[in-house]
Structure formats: C-alpha cells, structure tokens
Tab-separated table of C-alpha atoms and ligand atoms in Angstrom:
chain	number	residue	atom	x	y	z
A	1471	UNK	CA	-55.257	-9.172	-30.878
A	1472	UNK	CA	-55.760	-11.155	-34.108
A	1473	UNK	CA	-54.111	-14.593	-34.444
A	1474	UNK	CA	-51.910	-13.210	-37.235
A	1475	UNK	CA	-50.669	-10.341	-35.008
A	1476	UNK	CA	-50.073	-12.772	-32.124
A	1477	UNK	CA	-47.954	-14.982	-34.368
A	1478	UNK	CA	-45.922	-12.007	-35.555
A	1479	UNK	CA	-45.251	-10.931	-31.915
A	1480	UNK	CA	-44.288	-14.391	-30.738
A	1481	UNK	CA	-41.893	-14.768	-33.699
A	1482	UNK	CA	-40.296	-11.390	-32.815
A	1483	UNK	CA	-40.230	-12.376	-29.159
A	1484	UNK	CA	-38.516	-15.672	-29.834
A	1485	UNK	CA	-35.974	-14.003	-32.183
A	1486	UNK	CA	-35.207	-11.450	-29.402
A	1487	UNK	CA	-34.789	-14.261	-26.881
A	1488	UNK	CA	-32.434	-16.143	-29.190
A	1489	UNK	CA	-30.512	-12.911	-29.808
A	1490	UNK	CA	-30.288	-12.324	-26.036
A	1491	UNK	CA	-29.072	-15.889	-25.376
A	1492	UNK	CA	-26.533	-15.610	-28.215
A	1493	UNK	CA	-25.252	-12.179	-27.106
A	1494	UNK	CA	-24.897	-13.010	-23.406
A	1495	UNK	CA	-23.394	-16.432	-24.310
A	1496	UNK	CA	-20.782	-14.747	-26.471
A	1497	UNK	CA	-20.045	-12.128	-23.763
A	1498	UNK	CA	-19.669	-14.915	-21.203
A	1499	UNK	CA	-17.347	-16.906	-23.467
A	1500	UNK	CA	-15.157	-13.813	-24.187
A	1501	UNK	CA	-15.165	-12.868	-20.517
A	1502	UNK	CA	-14.081	-16.354	-19.449
A	1503	UNK	CA	-11.412	-16.432	-22.125
A	1504	UNK	CA	-10.099	-13.131	-20.773
A	1505	UNK	CA	-9.820	-14.729	-17.344
A	1506	UNK	CA	-12.562	-12.643	-15.734
A	1507	UNK	CA	-14.490	-13.841	-12.717
A	1508	UNK	CA	-16.238	-10.720	-11.507
A	1509	UNK	CA	-19.601	-12.422	-11.770
A	1510	UNK	CA	-18.906	-14.969	-9.045
A	1511	UNK	CA	-19.193	-14.100	-5.392
A	1512	UNK	CA	-16.191	-13.667	-3.106
A	1513	UNK	CA	-14.999	-16.919	-1.462
A	1514	UNK	CA	-16.457	-17.556	1.957
A	1515	UNK	CA	-14.576	-18.842	4.980
A	1516	UNK	CA	-15.997	-21.729	7.090
A	1517	UNK	CA	-16.080	-21.234	10.855
A	1518	UNK	CA	-13.275	-23.314	12.447
A	1519	UNK	CA	-11.288	-23.157	15.670
A	1520	UNK	CA	-7.995	-22.965	13.783
A	1521	UNK	CA	-6.945	-21.701	10.356
A	1522	UNK	CA	-4.040	-22.131	8.031
A	1523	UNK	CA	-3.129	-18.546	7.060
A	1524	UNK	CA	-0.765	-17.683	4.209
A	1525	UNK	CA	1.257	-14.477	4.543
A	1526	UNK	CA	3.069	-13.521	1.273
A	1527	UNK	CA	5.736	-10.938	2.195
A	1528	UNK	CA	7.484	-8.835	-0.455
A	1529	UNK	CA	11.049	-8.723	0.915
A	1530	UNK	CA	12.909	-8.515	4.258
A	1531	UNK	CA	15.447	-5.781	3.459
A	1532	UNK	CA	14.300	-3.165	5.997
A	1533	UNK	CA	13.092	-2.734	9.570
A	1534	UNK	CA	9.562	-1.910	8.398
A	1535	UNK	CA	9.243	-5.302	6.626
A	1536	UNK	CA	10.796	-7.121	9.573
A	1537	UNK	CA	8.307	-5.477	11.964
A	1538	UNK	CA	5.442	-6.437	9.714
A	1539	UNK	CA	6.513	-10.087	9.537
A	1540	UNK	CA	7.032	-10.164	13.288
A	1541	UNK	CA	3.547	-8.800	13.898
A	1542	UNK	CA	2.035	-11.534	11.692
A	1543	UNK	CA	4.080	-14.294	13.296
A	1544	UNK	CA	3.386	-13.072	16.838
A	1545	UNK	CA	-0.360	-12.872	16.188
A	1546	UNK	CA	-0.494	-16.288	14.569
A	1547	UNK	CA	1.246	-17.712	17.673
A	1548	UNK	CA	-1.120	-15.812	19.984
A	1549	UNK	CA	-4.165	-17.271	18.110
A	1550	UNK	CA	-2.587	-20.738	17.858
A	1551	UNK	CA	-3.189	-20.777	14.112
A	1552	UNK	CA	-0.741	-22.021	11.444
A	1553	UNK	CA	1.105	-19.474	9.410
A	1554	UNK	CA	2.537	-20.360	5.941
A	1555	UNK	CA	5.060	-17.605	5.439
A	1556	UNK	CA	6.836	-16.804	2.207
A	1557	UNK	CA	9.378	-14.053	1.331
A	1558	UNK	CA	9.471	-12.924	-2.288
A	1559	UNK	CA	12.982	-11.496	-1.834
A	1560	UNK	CA	12.125	-8.408	-3.866
A	1561	UNK	CA	10.764	-10.234	-6.893
A	1562	UNK	CA	7.171	-9.764	-8.034
A	1563	UNK	CA	7.453	-12.970	-10.133
A	1564	UNK	CA	8.502	-14.983	-7.071
A	1565	UNK	CA	5.602	-13.516	-5.069
A	1566	UNK	CA	3.186	-14.703	-7.748
A	1567	UNK	CA	4.614	-18.220	-7.448
A	1568	UNK	CA	4.558	-17.982	-3.673
A	1569	UNK	CA	0.797	-17.278	-3.825
A	1570	UNK	CA	0.401	-20.222	-6.223
A	1571	UNK	CA	2.205	-22.474	-3.808
A	1572	UNK	CA	-0.146	-21.331	-1.027
A	1573	UNK	CA	-3.090	-22.218	-3.244
A	1574	UNK	CA	-1.603	-25.644	-3.857
A	1575	UNK	CA	-1.146	-26.127	-0.088
A	1576	UNK	CA	-4.867	-25.212	0.357
A	1577	UNK	CA	-4.385	-22.420	2.920
A	1578	UNK	CA	-7.726	-21.148	4.254
A	1579	UNK	CA	-6.963	-17.520	3.612
A	1580	UNK	CA	-4.189	-15.415	2.068
A	1581	UNK	CA	-2.731	-12.188	3.445
A	1582	UNK	CA	-0.818	-10.604	0.558
A	1583	UNK	CA	1.434	-7.546	0.608
A	1584	UNK	CA	1.699	-7.072	-3.208
A	1585	UNK	CA	5.186	-5.820	-4.120
A	1586	UNK	CA	3.950	-4.203	-7.315
A	1587	UNK	CA	0.418	-3.173	-8.420
A	1588	UNK	CA	0.123	-4.901	-11.771
A	1589	UNK	CA	1.843	-8.343	-11.612
A	1590	UNK	CA	0.182	-9.370	-8.353
A	1591	UNK	CA	-3.348	-8.724	-9.584
A	1592	UNK	CA	-3.043	-12.057	-11.480
A	1593	UNK	CA	-2.260	-13.970	-8.236
A	1594	UNK	CA	-5.266	-12.305	-6.529
A	1595	UNK	CA	-7.571	-13.582	-9.316
A	1596	UNK	CA	-6.056	-17.072	-9.239
A	1597	UNK	CA	-6.733	-17.320	-5.469
A	1598	UNK	CA	-10.331	-16.257	-6.024
A	1599	UNK	CA	-10.740	-18.952	-8.702
A	1600	UNK	CA	-9.377	-21.480	-6.177
A	1601	UNK	CA	-12.029	-20.266	-3.728
A	1602	UNK	CA	-9.499	-18.824	-1.207
A	1603	UNK	CA	-10.315	-15.377	0.243
A	1604	UNK	CA	-7.494	-12.779	-0.026
A	1605	UNK	CA	-6.824	-9.658	2.065
A	1606	UNK	CA	-4.366	-7.128	0.633
A	1607	UNK	CA	-2.138	-5.962	3.398
A	1608	UNK	CA	-0.367	-2.609	3.322
A	1609	UNK	CA	0.056	-2.394	-0.476
A	1610	UNK	CA	-2.721	-2.486	-3.149
A	1611	UNK	CA	-3.065	-3.815	-6.689
A	1612	UNK	CA	-4.089	-1.907	-9.783
A	1613	UNK	CA	-7.827	-1.308	-9.429
A	1614	UNK	CA	-8.337	-1.679	-13.211
A	1615	UNK	CA	-7.103	-5.262	-12.958
A	1616	UNK	CA	-8.552	-6.483	-9.665
A	1617	UNK	CA	-11.020	-4.849	-7.276
A	1618	UNK	CA	-11.697	-4.978	-3.555
A	1619	UNK	CA	-15.076	-6.563	-2.792
A	1620	UNK	CA	-15.032	-8.383	-6.149
A	1621	UNK	CA	-11.698	-10.103	-6.495
A	1622	UNK	CA	-10.407	-9.822	-2.933
A	1623	UNK	CA	-12.128	-9.110	0.320
A	1624	UNK	CA	-10.472	-5.775	1.336
A	1625	UNK	CA	-7.453	-3.556	1.231
A	1626	UNK	CA	-6.021	-3.059	4.776
A	1627	UNK	CA	-3.554	-0.246	5.179
A	1628	UNK	CA	-2.559	3.376	5.103
A	1629	UNK	CA	-3.725	6.159	2.795
A	1630	UNK	CA	-0.469	6.661	0.926
A	1631	UNK	CA	-1.727	9.739	-0.964
A	1632	UNK	CA	-2.484	11.414	2.320
A	1633	UNK	CA	0.963	10.520	3.679
A	1634	UNK	CA	2.604	12.226	0.709
A	1635	UNK	CA	0.273	15.173	0.960
A	1636	UNK	CA	1.070	15.718	4.628
A	1637	UNK	CA	4.870	15.670	3.840
A	1638	UNK	CA	4.265	18.201	1.058
A	1639	UNK	CA	2.181	20.480	3.311
A	1640	UNK	CA	4.763	20.487	6.119
A	1641	UNK	CA	7.632	21.040	3.691
A	1642	UNK	CA	5.859	23.987	1.995
A	1643	UNK	CA	5.286	25.543	5.424
A	1644	UNK	CA	8.859	25.049	6.691
A	1645	UNK	CA	10.449	26.118	3.416
A	1646	UNK	CA	8.145	29.180	3.084
A	1647	UNK	CA	6.950	27.872	-0.300
A	1648	UNK	CA	10.427	27.904	-1.706
A	1649	UNK	CA	12.457	24.732	-2.322
A	1650	UNK	CA	14.510	22.759	-4.832
A	1651	UNK	CA	13.553	19.190	-4.167
A	1652	UNK	CA	15.172	15.850	-4.694
A	1653	UNK	CA	12.563	13.053	-4.498
A	1654	UNK	CA	13.631	9.513	-3.619
A	1655	UNK	CA	10.807	7.263	-4.855
A	1656	UNK	CA	9.944	3.811	-3.579
A	1657	UNK	CA	9.820	0.641	-5.633
A	1658	UNK	CA	8.669	1.431	-9.224
A	1659	UNK	CA	5.148	0.162	-9.827
A	1660	UNK	CA	4.291	-0.269	-6.129
A	1661	UNK	CA	1.183	1.446	-4.731
A	1662	UNK	CA	3.047	3.402	-2.012
A	1663	UNK	CA	5.514	4.794	-4.549
A	1664	UNK	CA	2.777	5.791	-6.931
A	1665	UNK	CA	0.501	7.288	-4.300
A	1666	UNK	CA	3.118	9.010	-2.128
A	1667	UNK	CA	4.470	10.697	-5.244
A	1668	UNK	CA	0.970	11.851	-6.201
A	1669	UNK	CA	0.033	13.194	-2.726
A	1670	UNK	CA	3.299	15.237	-2.421
A	1671	UNK	CA	2.924	16.627	-5.982
A	1672	UNK	CA	-0.653	17.654	-5.168
A	1673	UNK	CA	0.366	19.434	-1.953
A	1674	UNK	CA	3.160	21.496	-3.511
A	1675	UNK	CA	1.217	22.244	-6.739
A	1676	UNK	CA	-0.105	25.535	-5.320
A	1677	UNK	CA	3.427	26.735	-4.539
A	1678	UNK	CA	5.119	27.805	-7.801
A	1679	UNK	CA	8.552	27.925	-6.122
A	1680	UNK	CA	8.455	24.409	-4.697
A	1681	UNK	CA	10.093	22.505	-7.547
A	1682	UNK	CA	11.164	18.917	-7.837
A	1683	UNK	CA	14.558	19.131	-9.600
A	1684	UNK	CA	15.229	15.362	-9.703
A	1685	UNK	CA	13.237	12.258	-8.906
A	1686	UNK	CA	14.367	8.617	-8.981
A	1687	UNK	CA	13.630	5.250	-7.364
A	1688	UNK	CA	15.791	4.107	-4.453
A	1689	UNK	CA	13.621	0.942	-4.189
A	1690	UNK	CA	12.708	1.676	-0.522
A	1691	UNK	CA	16.222	0.476	0.477
A	1692	UNK	CA	18.854	2.337	2.515
A	1693	UNK	CA	21.953	1.666	0.449
A	1694	UNK	CA	20.196	2.095	-2.860
A	1695	UNK	CA	18.699	5.350	-1.551
A	1696	UNK	CA	22.201	6.512	-0.505
A	1697	UNK	CA	23.673	5.745	-3.890
A	1698	UNK	CA	20.820	7.308	-5.902
A	1699	UNK	CA	20.823	10.422	-3.669
A	1700	UNK	CA	24.605	10.777	-4.066
A	1701	UNK	CA	24.351	10.833	-7.886
A	1702	UNK	CA	21.277	13.169	-7.894
A	1703	UNK	CA	22.865	15.581	-5.440
A	1704	UNK	CA	26.074	15.774	-7.494
A	1705	UNK	CA	23.991	16.886	-10.513
A	1706	UNK	CA	21.769	19.179	-8.372
A	1707	UNK	CA	23.964	20.726	-5.598
A	1708	UNK	CA	21.356	23.507	-5.388
A	1709	UNK	CA	18.797	21.051	-3.871
A	1710	UNK	CA	17.789	22.142	-0.365
A	1711	UNK	CA	15.064	19.576	0.390
A	1712	UNK	CA	14.814	15.802	0.146
A	1713	UNK	CA	11.386	14.105	0.051
A	1714	UNK	CA	11.856	10.424	0.495
A	1715	UNK	CA	9.065	7.778	0.183
A	1716	UNK	CA	10.467	5.892	3.205
A	1717	UNK	CA	12.731	6.218	6.232
A	1718	UNK	CA	15.348	3.799	4.972
A	1719	UNK	CA	16.094	5.922	1.902
A	1720	UNK	CA	16.033	9.032	4.102
A	1721	UNK	CA	18.730	7.417	6.324
A	1722	UNK	CA	20.719	6.715	3.109
A	1723	UNK	CA	20.388	10.355	2.011
A	1724	UNK	CA	21.510	11.565	5.473
A	1725	UNK	CA	24.626	9.345	5.260
A	1726	UNK	CA	25.450	10.678	1.799
A	1727	UNK	CA	24.947	14.313	2.910
A	1728	UNK	CA	27.176	13.897	6.013
A	1729	UNK	CA	29.828	12.169	3.879
A	1730	UNK	CA	29.736	15.242	1.565
A	1731	UNK	CA	30.321	17.536	4.633
A	1732	UNK	CA	26.735	18.872	4.655
A	1733	UNK	CA	24.532	19.240	7.736
A	1734	UNK	CA	21.103	17.535	7.410
A	1735	UNK	CA	18.346	19.763	8.744
A	1736	UNK	CA	20.474	22.910	8.058
A	1737	UNK	CA	22.020	22.772	4.609
A	1738	UNK	CA	19.391	20.347	3.296
A	1739	UNK	CA	15.991	19.613	4.890
A	1740	UNK	CA	14.489	16.110	4.819
A	1741	UNK	CA	10.910	14.743	4.971
A	1742	UNK	CA	10.175	11.101	5.406
A	1743	UNK	CA	7.532	8.379	5.872
A	1744	UNK	CA	7.253	5.210	8.096
A	1745	UNK	CA	8.216	6.050	11.695
A	1746	UNK	CA	11.224	3.720	12.271
A	1747	UNK	CA	13.309	4.224	15.424
A	1748	UNK	CA	16.215	5.604	13.332
A	1749	UNK	CA	13.987	8.224	11.668
A	1750	UNK	CA	12.373	9.202	15.005
A	1751	UNK	CA	15.821	9.779	16.406
A	1752	UNK	CA	16.808	11.801	13.344
A	1753	UNK	CA	13.700	13.936	13.849
A	1754	UNK	CA	14.653	14.489	17.512
A	1755	UNK	CA	18.186	15.481	16.398
A	1756	UNK	CA	16.717	18.045	14.041
A	1757	UNK	CA	17.972	16.238	10.911
A	1758	UNK	CA	14.495	15.417	9.577
A	1759	UNK	CA	11.730	18.006	9.691
A	1760	UNK	CA	8.798	15.608	9.530
A	1761	UNK	CA	8.127	11.910	9.546
A	1762	UNK	CA	4.625	10.653	8.734
A	1763	UNK	CA	3.771	7.307	10.257
A	1764	UNK	CA	2.949	4.210	8.294
A	1765	UNK	CA	2.468	1.404	10.767
A	1766	UNK	CA	3.685	-2.085	9.857
A	1767	UNK	CA	1.927	-3.756	12.802
A	1768	UNK	CA	-0.844	-5.495	10.854
A	1769	UNK	CA	-1.096	-8.797	12.690
A	1770	UNK	CA	-3.953	-8.061	15.171
A	1771	UNK	CA	-6.081	-6.213	12.587
A	1772	UNK	CA	-5.604	-8.863	9.877
A	1773	UNK	CA	-6.443	-11.797	12.169
A	1774	UNK	CA	-9.490	-9.995	13.541
A	1775	UNK	CA	-10.719	-9.539	9.966
A	1776	UNK	CA	-10.298	-13.248	9.300
A	1777	UNK	CA	-12.547	-13.999	12.240
A	1778	UNK	CA	-15.123	-11.484	11.026
A	1779	UNK	CA	-15.119	-12.997	7.576
A	1780	UNK	CA	-15.749	-16.466	9.063
A	1781	UNK	CA	-18.627	-14.989	11.126
A	1782	UNK	CA	-20.185	-13.653	7.990
A	1783	UNK	CA	-19.813	-10.062	9.142
A	1784	UNK	CA	-19.807	-7.206	6.715
A	1785	UNK	CA	-16.226	-6.068	5.964
A	1786	UNK	CA	-15.572	-2.671	4.348
A	1787	UNK	CA	-13.559	-2.867	1.126
A	1788	UNK	CA	-11.006	-0.362	2.568
A	1789	UNK	CA	-9.857	-0.910	6.162
A	1790	UNK	CA	-7.765	2.217	6.774
A	1791	UNK	CA	-4.874	2.881	9.198
A	1792	UNK	CA	-4.600	6.150	11.039
A	1793	UNK	CA	-1.162	7.712	10.495
A	1794	UNK	CA	0.372	10.167	12.954
A	1795	UNK	CA	2.687	13.097	12.184
A	1796	UNK	CA	5.983	13.252	14.041
A	1797	UNK	CA	7.981	16.471	14.355
A	1798	UNK	CA	10.635	17.670	16.789
A	1799	UNK	CA	8.780	20.370	18.667
A	1800	UNK	CA	5.187	19.848	17.561
A	1801	UNK	CA	4.643	23.559	16.913
A	1802	UNK	CA	1.162	25.131	17.228
A	1803	UNK	CA	0.579	25.246	13.477
A	1804	UNK	CA	1.242	21.489	13.277
A	1805	UNK	CA	-1.291	20.868	16.099
A	1806	UNK	CA	-3.811	23.183	14.458
A	1807	UNK	CA	-3.484	21.476	11.166
A	1808	UNK	CA	-3.241	17.823	12.197
A	1809	UNK	CA	-4.835	17.933	15.634
A	1810	UNK	CA	-4.723	14.564	17.439
A	1811	UNK	CA	-2.403	13.165	14.819
A	1812	UNK	CA	0.467	15.567	15.753
A	1813	UNK	CA	3.010	13.963	18.049
A	1814	UNK	CA	6.600	14.692	19.023
A	1815	UNK	CA	9.104	12.136	17.903
A	1816	UNK	CA	10.284	11.860	21.506
A	1817	UNK	CA	6.852	10.758	22.718
A	1818	UNK	CA	6.612	8.271	19.835
A	1819	UNK	CA	10.104	6.759	20.406
A	1820	UNK	CA	9.151	4.204	23.109
A	1821	UNK	CA	6.861	2.391	20.614
A	1822	UNK	CA	8.969	3.023	17.463
A	1823	UNK	CA	10.158	-0.079	15.620
B	728	LIG	O1	4.326	-0.515	1.634
B	728	LIG	C1	4.835	0.233	2.671
B	728	LIG	C2	6.260	0.584	2.373
B	728	LIG	O2	7.015	-0.556	2.008
B	728	LIG	C3	7.010	1.188	3.547
B	728	LIG	O3	7.008	2.557	3.637
B	728	LIG	C4	8.427	0.681	3.269
B	728	LIG	O4	9.314	0.964	4.295
B	728	LIG	C5	8.197	-0.657	2.800
B	728	LIG	O5	9.165	-1.367	2.227
C-alpha cells in the first residue's frame, strides 16, 4: 500500500473510531439519564452464616396473604436469620417506600411480592443500583420495565395464565360449552389479575357460547367481591357461572348468591383459585365446581434460593410452583386431563390454609 493510501485509511479509521466513541458515549449518557442499568451485572451475595432478609408484603387482608407472611416468618426463625417485614396495606406507593426503607437499612437481600406490575418495577431497579439482590415472590413486574436475570434474580411463583386456563377448561366441560359468565377480577394492574384473566379467556375462546357478560375488579378481597358481584348479578340475572380470580372473592359471591335466595353450585356455578380452607370446604359441599391451587407457602423455597445465590449457584430466572386442581369427586376426565395434579378437596383439606 502506498503511503498516501495508508494515510487515507488511517484518517478514515480514526474518524470511525471517534464516531464510535461519540455514538456509544451518547447512548450511555441517554441510557443513564433514563435510569437504565441493564449493562451492569446482578448484585452478588456474600457467604455469611446469617442474613438480614427484607420481605415486602402487599397487604394482609386475606388468609392467603397471612399464610404467606407466616411461611416467611417461620422460615426466618428456623434459619435464625433476621427478617425485616413490611406491609404495604394495599398501596403500591407505600410498597415502593417500604423497599426504599429496606435499602436504607442495608438488608442483604429483598423478597418482594409486588402489588402491581408497573409501579414496583422502579423499586426493583433502585435495589439493583444499591447492589441488593431481589427475588420477586408470587407476583411479577412488567417485563418491559424490569427483567428477571437483569434487574432482579428470579420470579418465584405460580403460572397464573395456566391457573386461569385450567379454570376455563373445567368450566367449559361442566357447562357443556354454554355459559353466561360473571368474572371477578383481582387487583387491577397486578400480574395475577392480568394473567388469570388471559388464561381463562384463552380457554373459553374456542367455545362460542361461553360468554363473559360482566367483568370487574373485586381487588382480591371478600367483601369487595361480594359487593361487586351483587351489583353485577343484579344487572345480569341470567348469569349462570362465576369465575373469580381468588377464593376470597368467590366466598363473597357465594354470600351474595345465598342472600339472594340462590343455590351456589345449582343455580349458579363457581370456579376459583388459591386453595384456602373455606374454598376447599365449598368444593366439598358442591358449591364450587373447581378450585385451582396457588400456594402461598414460599418461605422454604425463598430461603433455599438465598443460600444458592450466596453459593454462586446458577438460579433459573423463573422458579415455578406446581399447582394442583381440586374438585369434589375427581371424575375420570379430570384425572385424564390433569393427571397427578388432580386431587379431591377432601384429600387436600388437612393441609389447606
Ligand atoms: O398473588 C396471588 C394472589 O394474591 C392470590 O390469589 C390472592 O389471594 C392474593 O391476594
């Protein structure tokens, strides 16, 4: 190559290099300004004999939440680790500040049950910036805003879409593909409400006569569920099936139906999710046709994962729960379809919460 050509190439090369440095610098500045931190690795956890674990609960207004908190507290006591426990009392804003207070207290790791998908993504990112590993317990955050394996270690919990789908499949079978449905949704913007709605809709989509006539949030609470159902049923007395995103709202709907002189399980069928003792009893009494499990007993699994993280073991970004399907008689078609997962409510009752 002639000297002239060499000079031309090195000028182009240096221009390209400058362009590259400028472009990536600009991208980094804009990324940092937007609050991104996807380029940095997940926080690590030092090996210690004892940890200070933060558990940020969403609320304590139902047996599921109480059982979840008990499981965390019992496991912390068993391990002899400190538990910093907060209760957001049904407010996503409070839960964000609860996580901030855990960061300020320098907990070693945060177990977060995000009340709603979007607002809590912010708290997840703040914990990462403070170098504190986070596990999302039972509920997830919006994957467009924060991701498992990048912003938090893993999501630990049930497949909510599958839970909704199983309810839809059993309902379509029992109702012979023909039903006018009232849907009681969970907390608006929460991952179980979004996904349980989606799974059920998917399952009934191939049955043109399975129609949702009304759908509204009962906020996963018994009394709210009762009030919402009462109003919806007054406007839709033709409804013959209730699909509820959790057992507490199902119990509310049963109370409203009985107060209206209707027989649950006869005049109106009900399908539910969680597996509380009250719901299992309602299945045995023939009031509820199906209840899909969503276990709240996260303590042992969550603490085991903390140990794995400290040991530097590989942790999958989704640590799933296996949900069982409770019916009264466990007919053959249920066993054929769900195999090992199919269980009678009576057999489940000794361990129900
Ligand atoms: O996130 C799980 C759901 O939240 C449970 O179904 C419900 O009971 C709880 O409040």
